[in-house]
């Protein structure tokens, strides 16, 4: 560990890479698509793997390897303007964003720039979002918002060394202006969500910067060693936030003064991890086919998530590319997804079948075919036969990748959508899917409701708590909070179901848009 000068500076300039062919880099934890040189894409993926290793080391977590489909897929889209267009309304300050979904977690960043003295801002955004992904996957309990954001800022302020080493915990340069000019947020407001909401104004405040400062101080201060852990144990045990904080930190006014002095000091601690401490894991790079490269900008828009109207607007161009490349399995898989999104089930099935006939390893083709068959099964006269047929592509996908969460989720749904009680295997499948993808909030909500219906009240509340405490969770978080509180008075072993099932269904349907976590 070495000392680091605190001289805050904001370096947001982005370089524009020359046009290149589309490449994909694959590693244990990431898949990166970029219209860039193969060497640059490989170096970027290797740097991300070192970042993951650093987080595992400092969090004292086993460096596990996820199922291939639960890796984070990163699309490098080319500019901040394109990012804002993808992000949608109210996106003027968005420099990148991440969508956590079982079997389809996606991150979108402007471009790759790893050559400056400081980490590029667009990369910092990605590191912040991946830190959330890592922490949610590793922690079996809900973290308070300030810890969640403070830890993400702590890790995202990483600096990549030319020799493969990594600095973690460097000053959050990108929060300099916020800390200097935005409305201040006190330690008590960080710790007490109700007090923060009461005092929060319309003006942008320093929540993120102050959360980083408090986390950084507690992490490195020797006199307060162990206090952050004790605080988190108190939260996990169900203590009120303020009580847990006072029990762990003591006088909060004293802590406030210490953090204020800490921000103003000239030097700070930072972890310096040598390259030999950070295994990179193998990275393979391949150039996409001409057809896949041509369809990639449209595929990115589909993968971000589209409604039917948007899908219909994309479809003619994707069909045109598919006609030009009728033997390209990647293009046909993109076509299957676009047809499904546009509501064309037969066309989606046909495109998926054509893709799989050429390349049986195209996992998204199985997924899109299964989605289309499930949607058709809902109105079939013989639902048992229809749902059995709908499970066929998911079963094939399960044989291809045993730990893929989507086949497990749809096995459970094959009972629910027929109005039948899921058998034990189906219930275990849903819980296993959540274990593979704990970051997917709609999946977590469904698992919690299943557990509650079985009378597993304590487990259900533990499962739902991260959603209930999510400050960015929107309608789903509000519903989760109501359910979490309602279950508090239910005796263990008593089956519990929410009264407002329509409210739950609507909240889960809206989760795809609510759970986007963009830079602020």
Coordinates of C-alpha atoms in Angstrom, one line a residue:
X1 CA 0.0 0.0 0.0
X2 CA 1.4 3.4 -0.9
X3 CA 0.5 7.0 -0.4
X4 CA -1.4 8.9 -3.2
X5 CA -1.6 12.6 -3.7
X6 CA -5.2 13.9 -3.4
X7 CA -4.8 16.8 -5.9
X8 CA -8.3 16.4 -7.5
X9 CA -8.5 16.9 -11.2
X10 CA -11.3 16.2 -13.7
X11 CA -10.1 14.5 -16.9
X12 CA -13.1 13.7 -19.0
X13 CA -11.6 13.9 -22.5
X14 CA -12.3 11.0 -24.8
X15 CA -10.3 10.0 -27.8
X16 CA -12.0 8.8 -31.0
X17 CA -10.5 5.6 -32.3
X18 CA -10.0 5.1 -36.0
X19 CA -12.6 2.8 -37.8
X20 CA -11.7 -0.8 -37.5
X21 CA -13.4 -4.2 -37.9
X22 CA -15.7 -5.5 -35.1
X23 CA -14.0 -7.9 -32.7
X24 CA -15.2 -9.8 -29.7
X25 CA -13.0 -10.7 -26.7
X26 CA -14.1 -13.4 -24.3
X27 CA -12.7 -14.2 -20.9
X28 CA -13.9 -15.9 -17.7
X29 CA -16.0 -12.9 -16.6
X30 CA -16.5 -10.6 -19.6
X31 CA -17.5 -10.6 -23.3
X32 CA -16.4 -7.3 -25.0
X33 CA -17.7 -6.2 -28.5
X34 CA -15.9 -3.3 -30.1
X35 CA -15.3 -1.8 -33.5
X36 CA -11.6 -1.5 -32.7
X37 CA -8.3 -3.2 -33.2
X38 CA -8.0 -6.8 -31.9
X39 CA -5.0 -5.8 -29.7
X40 CA -6.9 -3.0 -28.0
X41 CA -10.0 -5.2 -27.4
X42 CA -7.7 -7.9 -25.9
X43 CA -5.9 -5.4 -23.6
X44 CA -9.2 -4.0 -22.4
X45 CA -10.6 -7.5 -21.6
X46 CA -7.3 -8.4 -19.8
X47 CA -7.5 -5.1 -17.7
X48 CA -11.1 -6.0 -16.7
X49 CA -10.0 -9.4 -15.6
X50 CA -7.3 -7.9 -13.5
X51 CA -9.9 -5.6 -12.0
X52 CA -12.1 -8.6 -11.1
X53 CA -9.1 -10.3 -9.5
X54 CA -8.4 -7.2 -7.5
X55 CA -11.9 -7.0 -6.2
X56 CA -11.9 -10.7 -5.3
X57 CA -8.6 -10.3 -3.5
X58 CA -9.6 -7.2 -1.5
X59 CA -13.0 -8.5 -0.7
X60 CA -11.5 -11.9 0.3
X61 CA -13.8 -13.7 -2.1
X62 CA -13.0 -16.8 -4.0
X63 CA -12.2 -15.9 -7.6
X64 CA -15.0 -18.0 -9.0
X65 CA -15.9 -18.5 -12.7
X66 CA -19.5 -17.8 -13.6
X67 CA -21.6 -19.7 -16.2
X68 CA -20.6 -18.4 -19.6
X69 CA -24.0 -16.7 -20.1
X70 CA -23.7 -15.0 -16.8
X71 CA -20.6 -13.1 -17.8
X72 CA -21.1 -9.3 -18.4
X73 CA -21.3 -8.5 -22.0
X74 CA -19.9 -5.1 -22.9
X75 CA -20.8 -3.2 -26.0
X76 CA -18.4 -0.4 -27.0
X77 CA -20.7 1.9 -29.0
X78 CA -18.4 4.6 -30.2
X79 CA -19.5 7.9 -28.6
X80 CA -21.3 9.5 -25.7
X81 CA -24.0 10.7 -28.1
X82 CA -24.8 7.1 -29.0
X83 CA -24.8 6.1 -25.3
X84 CA -27.4 8.8 -24.6
X85 CA -29.5 7.7 -27.5
X86 CA -29.4 4.1 -26.2
X87 CA -30.1 5.2 -22.6
X88 CA -33.3 7.1 -23.7
X89 CA -35.1 9.9 -22.0
X90 CA -33.4 12.1 -19.4
X91 CA -30.0 10.8 -20.4
X92 CA -28.1 14.0 -20.9
X93 CA -25.6 13.1 -18.1
X94 CA -25.3 9.4 -18.9
X95 CA -21.8 8.3 -19.9
X96 CA -22.5 4.6 -19.8
X97 CA -24.9 2.2 -18.2
X98 CA -25.5 -1.4 -17.1
X99 CA -28.5 -3.6 -17.2
X100 CA -28.4 -6.7 -14.9
X101 CA -30.4 -9.6 -16.4
X102 CA -30.2 -13.3 -15.8
X103 CA -28.3 -14.8 -18.8
X104 CA -28.1 -11.4 -20.5
X105 CA -26.3 -8.8 -18.4
X106 CA -25.3 -5.9 -20.6
X107 CA -23.1 -2.8 -20.2
X108 CA -22.8 0.0 -22.7
X109 CA -19.8 2.3 -22.8
X110 CA -18.7 5.0 -25.4
X111 CA -15.3 3.6 -26.2
X112 CA -12.0 2.0 -25.1
X113 CA -9.3 4.4 -23.8
X114 CA -6.7 2.7 -21.6
X115 CA -3.6 4.8 -22.5
X116 CA -3.9 8.0 -20.5
X117 CA -2.2 8.7 -17.1
X118 CA -5.6 8.5 -15.5
X119 CA -8.4 6.0 -16.1
X120 CA -10.8 7.4 -18.7
X121 CA -14.2 8.5 -17.4
X122 CA -16.1 6.1 -19.6
X123 CA -14.0 3.2 -18.2
X124 CA -14.6 4.5 -14.6
X125 CA -18.4 4.3 -15.3
X126 CA -18.0 0.7 -16.4
X127 CA -15.9 -0.2 -13.4
X128 CA -18.5 1.4 -11.1
X129 CA -21.3 -0.6 -12.6
X130 CA -19.3 -3.9 -12.6
X131 CA -18.5 -3.2 -8.9
X132 CA -22.2 -3.2 -8.2
X133 CA -22.5 -6.5 -10.2
X134 CA -19.7 -8.1 -8.2
X135 CA -20.9 -6.9 -4.8
X136 CA -24.5 -8.0 -5.4
X137 CA -23.3 -11.4 -6.6
X138 CA -21.0 -11.8 -3.6
X139 CA -23.1 -10.5 -0.8
X140 CA -26.0 -12.6 0.6
X141 CA -27.6 -9.5 2.2
X142 CA -28.7 -6.0 1.2
X143 CA -26.2 -3.2 1.6
X144 CA -27.2 0.3 2.6
X145 CA -27.2 2.7 -0.3
X146 CA -24.2 4.7 0.9
X147 CA -22.1 1.5 1.3
X148 CA -23.2 0.2 -2.1
X149 CA -22.4 3.5 -3.9
X150 CA -19.3 4.3 -1.7
X151 CA -17.8 0.8 -2.4
X152 CA -18.5 1.1 -6.1
X153 CA -16.8 4.5 -6.2
X154 CA -13.9 3.1 -4.2
X155 CA -13.2 0.3 -6.6
X156 CA -14.1 2.3 -9.8
X157 CA -11.3 4.8 -9.0
X158 CA -8.8 2.2 -10.2
X159 CA -5.7 3.1 -12.1
X160 CA -4.2 0.5 -14.5
X161 CA -0.4 0.3 -14.6
X162 CA 1.6 -0.5 -17.8
X163 CA 3.2 -3.5 -16.1
X164 CA -0.1 -5.1 -15.3
X165 CA -0.4 -3.8 -11.8
X166 CA -3.4 -2.0 -10.4
X167 CA -4.1 0.7 -7.9
X168 CA -7.4 0.4 -6.0
X169 CA -8.9 3.1 -3.8
X170 CA -7.3 6.1 -5.6
X171 CA -9.1 9.5 -5.1
X172 CA -12.4 9.8 -7.0
X173 CA -11.2 12.4 -9.5
X174 CA -14.6 12.3 -11.3
X175 CA -16.3 13.4 -8.1
X176 CA -14.1 16.5 -7.6
X177 CA -16.6 19.1 -8.9
X178 CA -19.4 17.4 -7.0
X179 CA -17.5 17.5 -3.7
X180 CA -16.4 21.1 -4.3
X181 CA -19.7 22.7 -5.5
X182 CA -22.7 20.4 -5.0
X183 CA -25.0 20.5 -2.0
X184 CA -23.3 18.8 0.9
X185 CA -24.6 15.5 2.4
X186 CA -23.7 14.8 6.0
X187 CA -22.7 11.5 7.6
X188 CA -26.0 11.3 9.3
X189 CA -27.9 11.8 6.0
X190 CA -25.8 9.1 4.4
X191 CA -26.6 6.7 7.2
X192 CA -30.3 7.6 7.7
X193 CA -32.2 7.2 4.3
X194 CA -35.3 8.9 5.8
X195 CA -33.3 11.9 6.9
X196 CA -31.6 12.2 3.5
X197 CA -35.0 12.1 1.7
X198 CA -36.4 14.7 4.1
X199 CA -33.5 17.1 3.5
X200 CA -32.9 16.3 -0.2
X201 CA -33.6 19.2 -2.5
X202 CA -34.0 19.5 -6.2
X203 CA -30.3 20.6 -6.6
X204 CA -27.8 17.9 -7.4
X205 CA -26.0 16.9 -4.2
X206 CA -22.7 15.3 -3.2
X207 CA -24.2 11.9 -2.2
X208 CA -21.9 9.8 -4.3
X209 CA -18.8 11.8 -3.5
X210 CA -19.5 11.8 0.3
X211 CA -20.4 8.1 0.2
X212 CA -17.0 7.5 -1.4
X213 CA -15.2 9.6 1.2
X214 CA -16.9 7.9 4.2
X215 CA -16.2 4.4 2.8
X216 CA -12.6 5.3 1.9
X217 CA -12.0 6.7 5.4
X218 CA -13.5 3.7 7.2
X219 CA -11.7 1.3 4.9
X220 CA -8.2 2.7 5.5
X221 CA -8.3 4.3 9.0
X222 CA -6.4 2.0 11.4
X223 CA -8.1 3.4 14.5
X224 CA -11.5 2.5 13.0
X225 CA -10.5 -0.9 11.8
X226 CA -13.3 -3.4 11.8
X227 CA -16.0 -0.8 12.3
X228 CA -17.4 -1.0 8.8
X229 CA -17.7 -4.7 9.1
X230 CA -19.4 -4.4 12.5
X231 CA -21.9 -1.9 11.0
X232 CA -22.7 -4.3 8.1
X233 CA -23.2 -7.1 10.6
X234 CA -25.6 -4.9 12.5
X235 CA -27.6 -4.1 9.4
X236 CA -27.7 -7.8 8.4
X237 CA -29.1 -8.5 11.9
X238 CA -31.9 -6.1 11.3
X239 CA -30.8 -3.1 13.4
X240 CA -32.2 0.3 12.4
X241 CA -29.6 2.1 10.2
X242 CA -28.8 4.8 12.8
X243 CA -28.6 2.3 15.7
X244 CA -26.2 0.1 13.7
X245 CA -24.1 3.1 12.8
X246 CA -23.8 4.4 16.4
X247 CA -23.1 0.9 17.8
X248 CA -20.3 0.5 15.2
X249 CA -18.9 4.1 14.8
X250 CA -19.8 5.8 18.1
X251 CA -20.5 9.5 18.0
X252 CA -21.6 10.5 14.5
X253 CA -20.6 14.2 15.0
X254 CA -17.1 13.1 15.7
X255 CA -17.1 10.9 12.6
X256 CA -18.4 13.8 10.5
X257 CA -15.5 16.0 11.6
X258 CA -13.0 13.3 10.9
X259 CA -14.3 12.7 7.4
X260 CA -14.3 16.5 6.7
X261 CA -10.7 16.7 7.6
X262 CA -9.9 13.6 5.6
X263 CA -11.3 15.1 2.4
X264 CA -9.2 18.2 2.8
X265 CA -5.9 16.4 3.4
X266 CA -3.1 16.3 0.8
X267 CA -2.5 12.6 0.7
X268 CA -4.5 9.4 1.0
X269 CA -3.8 5.7 1.2
X270 CA -4.3 3.5 -1.9
X271 CA -3.8 -0.2 -2.5
X272 CA -1.1 -1.0 -5.0
X273 CA -1.4 -4.5 -6.3
X274 CA 1.5 -5.9 -8.3
X275 CA 0.8 -7.8 -11.6
X276 CA 1.8 -11.1 -10.1
X277 CA -1.0 -10.8 -7.5
X278 CA -3.7 -10.4 -10.3
X279 CA -4.2 -13.5 -12.5
X280 CA -5.6 -12.2 -15.8
X281 CA -7.3 -15.5 -17.0
X282 CA -7.1 -16.3 -20.7
X283 CA -8.6 -13.9 -23.2
X284 CA -9.5 -15.0 -26.7
X285 CA -10.3 -12.5 -29.5
X286 CA -11.9 -13.1 -32.8
X287 CA -13.0 -10.9 -35.6
X288 CA -16.7 -10.9 -36.3
X289 CA -17.9 -12.0 -39.7
X290 CA -18.8 -9.3 -42.2
X291 CA -22.5 -9.9 -41.7
X292 CA -22.2 -9.8 -37.9
X293 CA -20.2 -6.6 -38.1
X294 CA -22.8 -5.0 -40.3
X295 CA -25.7 -6.0 -38.0
X296 CA -23.9 -5.2 -34.8
X297 CA -25.3 -1.6 -34.4
X298 CA -28.8 -2.9 -34.8
X299 CA -28.1 -5.8 -32.5
X300 CA -26.8 -3.4 -29.8
X301 CA -30.1 -1.5 -29.9
X302 CA -32.1 -4.8 -29.6
X303 CA -29.9 -6.0 -26.7
X304 CA -30.4 -2.7 -24.9
X305 CA -34.1 -3.5 -24.9
X306 CA -36.8 -2.3 -27.2
X307 CA -40.6 -2.1 -27.2
X308 CA -42.7 -3.4 -30.1
X309 CA -42.8 0.0 -31.9
X310 CA -39.0 0.3 -31.7
X311 CA -38.5 -3.3 -32.8
X312 CA -40.7 -2.8 -35.8
X313 CA -38.6 0.2 -36.8
X314 CA -35.4 -1.9 -36.6
X315 CA -36.8 -5.0 -38.4
X316 CA -36.7 -3.9 -42.1
X317 CA -32.9 -3.1 -41.9
X318 CA -32.2 -6.4 -40.0
X319 CA -34.2 -8.3 -42.6
X320 CA -32.3 -6.6 -45.4
X321 CA -28.9 -7.6 -43.8
X322 CA -30.2 -11.2 -43.2
X323 CA -31.2 -11.4 -46.9
X324 CA -27.6 -10.3 -47.8
X325 CA -26.0 -12.9 -45.5
X326 CA -28.5 -15.9 -45.5
X327 CA -25.8 -18.3 -44.2
X328 CA -24.5 -16.2 -41.3
X329 CA -25.8 -17.8 -38.0
X330 CA -25.0 -14.6 -36.1
X331 CA -27.1 -12.4 -38.4
X332 CA -29.9 -14.9 -38.3
X333 CA -29.8 -15.0 -34.5
X334 CA -30.1 -11.2 -34.4
X335 CA -33.0 -11.5 -36.9
X336 CA -34.8 -14.0 -34.6
X337 CA -34.5 -11.6 -31.7
X338 CA -35.8 -8.7 -33.8
X339 CA -38.7 -10.8 -35.0
X340 CA -39.7 -11.9 -31.5
X341 CA -39.4 -8.3 -30.2
X342 CA -41.7 -7.2 -33.1
X343 CA -44.3 -9.8 -32.1
X344 CA -43.7 -12.1 -35.1
X345 CA -43.4 -15.5 -33.4
X346 CA -43.5 -17.8 -36.4
X347 CA -40.8 -15.6 -38.1
X348 CA -38.7 -15.7 -35.0
X349 CA -38.9 -19.5 -34.7
X350 CA -38.0 -19.8 -38.4
X351 CA -35.0 -17.5 -38.1
X352 CA -33.8 -19.3 -35.0
X353 CA -34.1 -22.7 -36.7
X354 CA -32.1 -21.4 -39.7
X355 CA -29.3 -20.1 -37.3
X356 CA -29.2 -23.4 -35.3
X357 CA -29.0 -25.5 -38.5
X358 CA -25.8 -23.6 -39.4
X359 CA -24.4 -23.3 -35.9
X360 CA -26.0 -25.4 -33.1
X361 CA -24.0 -23.5 -30.5
X362 CA -25.9 -20.2 -30.9
X363 CA -27.4 -19.9 -27.4
X364 CA -29.5 -16.8 -28.1
X365 CA -31.2 -18.6 -31.0
X366 CA -32.4 -21.2 -28.5
X367 CA -33.6 -18.4 -26.2
X368 CA -35.5 -16.5 -28.8
X369 CA -37.2 -19.7 -30.1
X370 CA -38.2 -20.6 -26.6
X371 CA -39.6 -17.1 -26.0
X372 CA -41.7 -17.3 -29.1
X373 CA -43.0 -20.8 -28.4
X374 CA -43.9 -19.7 -24.8
X375 CA -45.8 -16.7 -26.1
X376 CA -47.7 -19.0 -28.6
X377 CA -48.4 -21.5 -25.9
X378 CA -50.4 -19.0 -23.8
X379 CA -53.2 -19.2 -26.3
X380 CA -52.9 -22.8 -27.4
X381 CA -55.9 -25.1 -27.1
X382 CA -53.7 -28.0 -25.7
X383 CA -51.5 -26.1 -23.3
X384 CA -49.8 -29.2 -21.9
X385 CA -48.5 -30.1 -25.4
X386 CA -47.7 -26.5 -26.2
X387 CA -45.7 -25.8 -23.1
X388 CA -43.9 -29.2 -23.5
X389 CA -42.9 -28.1 -27.0
X390 CA -41.9 -24.6 -25.8
X391 CA -39.5 -26.2 -23.3
X392 CA -37.7 -28.1 -26.0
X393 CA -35.3 -25.3 -27.0
X394 CA -34.7 -24.4 -23.4
X395 CA -33.9 -28.1 -22.6
X396 CA -31.4 -28.1 -25.6
X397 CA -29.8 -25.0 -24.2
X398 CA -29.6 -26.6 -20.7
X399 CA -27.7 -29.5 -22.2
X400 CA -25.4 -27.0 -23.9
X401 CA -24.8 -25.0 -20.8
X402 CA -26.1 -26.7 -17.6
X403 CA -25.8 -23.5 -15.5
X404 CA -27.7 -21.2 -17.8
X405 CA -30.4 -19.5 -15.7
X406 CA -33.0 -19.0 -18.4
X407 CA -33.9 -22.7 -19.0
X408 CA -34.3 -23.0 -15.2
X409 CA -36.6 -20.0 -15.0
X410 CA -38.7 -21.1 -17.9
X411 CA -39.1 -24.6 -16.4
X412 CA -40.7 -23.0 -13.4
X413 CA -42.8 -20.8 -15.6
X414 CA -44.0 -23.7 -17.6
X415 CA -46.0 -24.7 -14.5
X416 CA -47.1 -21.3 -13.4
X417 CA -48.4 -20.2 -16.8
X418 CA -50.6 -23.3 -17.0
X419 CA -52.0 -22.6 -13.6
X420 CA -50.4 -25.6 -12.1
X421 CA -48.5 -25.9 -8.8
X422 CA -44.8 -26.1 -9.6
X423 CA -43.3 -29.4 -8.5
X424 CA -40.2 -29.7 -6.3
X425 CA -37.8 -29.8 -9.2
X426 CA -39.3 -26.6 -10.7
X427 CA -39.1 -24.8 -7.3
X428 CA -35.4 -25.9 -6.9
X429 CA -34.8 -24.8 -10.5
X430 CA -36.0 -21.2 -9.8
X431 CA -33.9 -21.0 -6.6
X432 CA -30.9 -22.3 -8.5
X433 CA -31.4 -19.7 -11.3
X434 CA -31.4 -17.0 -8.7
X435 CA -28.1 -18.3 -7.3
X436 CA -26.6 -18.2 -10.7
X437 CA -27.9 -14.6 -11.3
X438 CA -28.5 -12.9 -7.9
X439 CA -28.3 -9.5 -9.6
X440 CA -31.5 -10.0 -11.6
X441 CA -34.2 -8.3 -9.5
X442 CA -37.3 -9.6 -11.2
X443 CA -35.9 -13.2 -10.8
X444 CA -35.1 -12.5 -7.2
X445 CA -38.6 -11.1 -6.6
X446 CA -40.2 -14.2 -8.1
X447 CA -38.0 -16.5 -6.0
X448 CA -39.0 -14.6 -2.9
X449 CA -42.7 -14.9 -3.6
X450 CA -42.3 -18.6 -4.2
X451 CA -40.4 -19.0 -0.9
X452 CA -43.1 -17.0 0.9
X453 CA -45.9 -19.1 -0.5
X454 CA -44.1 -22.2 0.9
X455 CA -44.0 -20.6 4.4
X456 CA -40.2 -19.9 4.2
X457 CA -40.8 -16.4 5.6
X458 CA -37.3 -15.7 6.9
X459 CA -35.6 -16.8 3.7
X460 CA -38.1 -14.9 1.6
X461 CA -37.4 -11.7 3.5
X462 CA -33.7 -12.2 3.1
X463 CA -34.2 -12.8 -0.7
X464 CA -36.3 -9.8 -1.2
X465 CA -34.3 -7.4 1.0
X466 CA -31.8 -6.3 -1.6
X467 CA -34.6 -5.2 -3.9
X468 CA -36.4 -3.4 -1.1
X469 CA -33.3 -1.4 -0.2
X470 CA -32.4 -0.6 -3.8
X471 CA -32.5 3.2 -4.3
X472 CA -32.7 2.9 -8.0
X473 CA -35.3 0.1 -8.0
X474 CA -38.4 2.2 -9.0
X475 CA -41.8 0.5 -8.8
X476 CA -40.3 -3.0 -8.1
X477 CA -38.4 -1.7 -5.1
X478 CA -41.5 0.0 -3.7
X479 CA -43.5 -3.2 -4.1
X480 CA -40.6 -5.2 -2.5
X481 CA -40.6 -2.8 0.5
X482 CA -44.4 -3.4 1.0
X483 CA -44.0 -7.1 0.8
X484 CA -40.9 -7.1 3.1
X485 CA -42.8 -5.2 5.8
X486 CA -46.0 -7.2 5.3
X487 CA -44.1 -10.5 5.9
X488 CA -42.5 -9.2 9.2
X489 CA -45.6 -10.2 11.1
X490 CA -46.1 -13.6 9.4
X491 CA -45.3 -16.6 11.5
X492 CA -42.6 -18.9 10.1
X493 CA -44.2 -21.9 8.3
X494 CA -47.3 -20.0 7.3
X495 CA -47.9 -19.7 3.6
X496 CA -48.0 -16.0 2.5
X497 CA -49.0 -14.5 -0.8
X498 CA -49.3 -10.9 -1.8
X499 CA -52.9 -9.6 -2.1
X500 CA -52.1 -7.3 -5.0
X501 CA -50.9 -9.9 -7.5
X502 CA -51.5 -7.5 -10.4
X503 CA -49.3 -5.0 -8.7
X504 CA -46.5 -7.6 -8.5
X505 CA -46.9 -8.6 -12.1
X506 CA -46.8 -5.0 -13.3
X507 CA -43.8 -4.2 -11.1
X508 CA -41.9 -7.2 -12.5
X509 CA -42.8 -6.3 -16.0
X510 CA -41.4 -2.8 -15.4
X511 CA -38.2 -4.1 -13.9
X512 CA -36.3 -4.1 -17.2
X513 CA -36.5 -0.3 -17.3
X514 CA -36.3 0.3 -13.6
X515 CA -33.1 -1.7 -13.1
X516 CA -30.9 0.2 -15.5
X517 CA -28.1 1.6 -13.4
X518 CA -26.6 4.6 -15.3
X519 CA -23.9 7.1 -14.2
X520 CA -25.1 10.1 -12.4

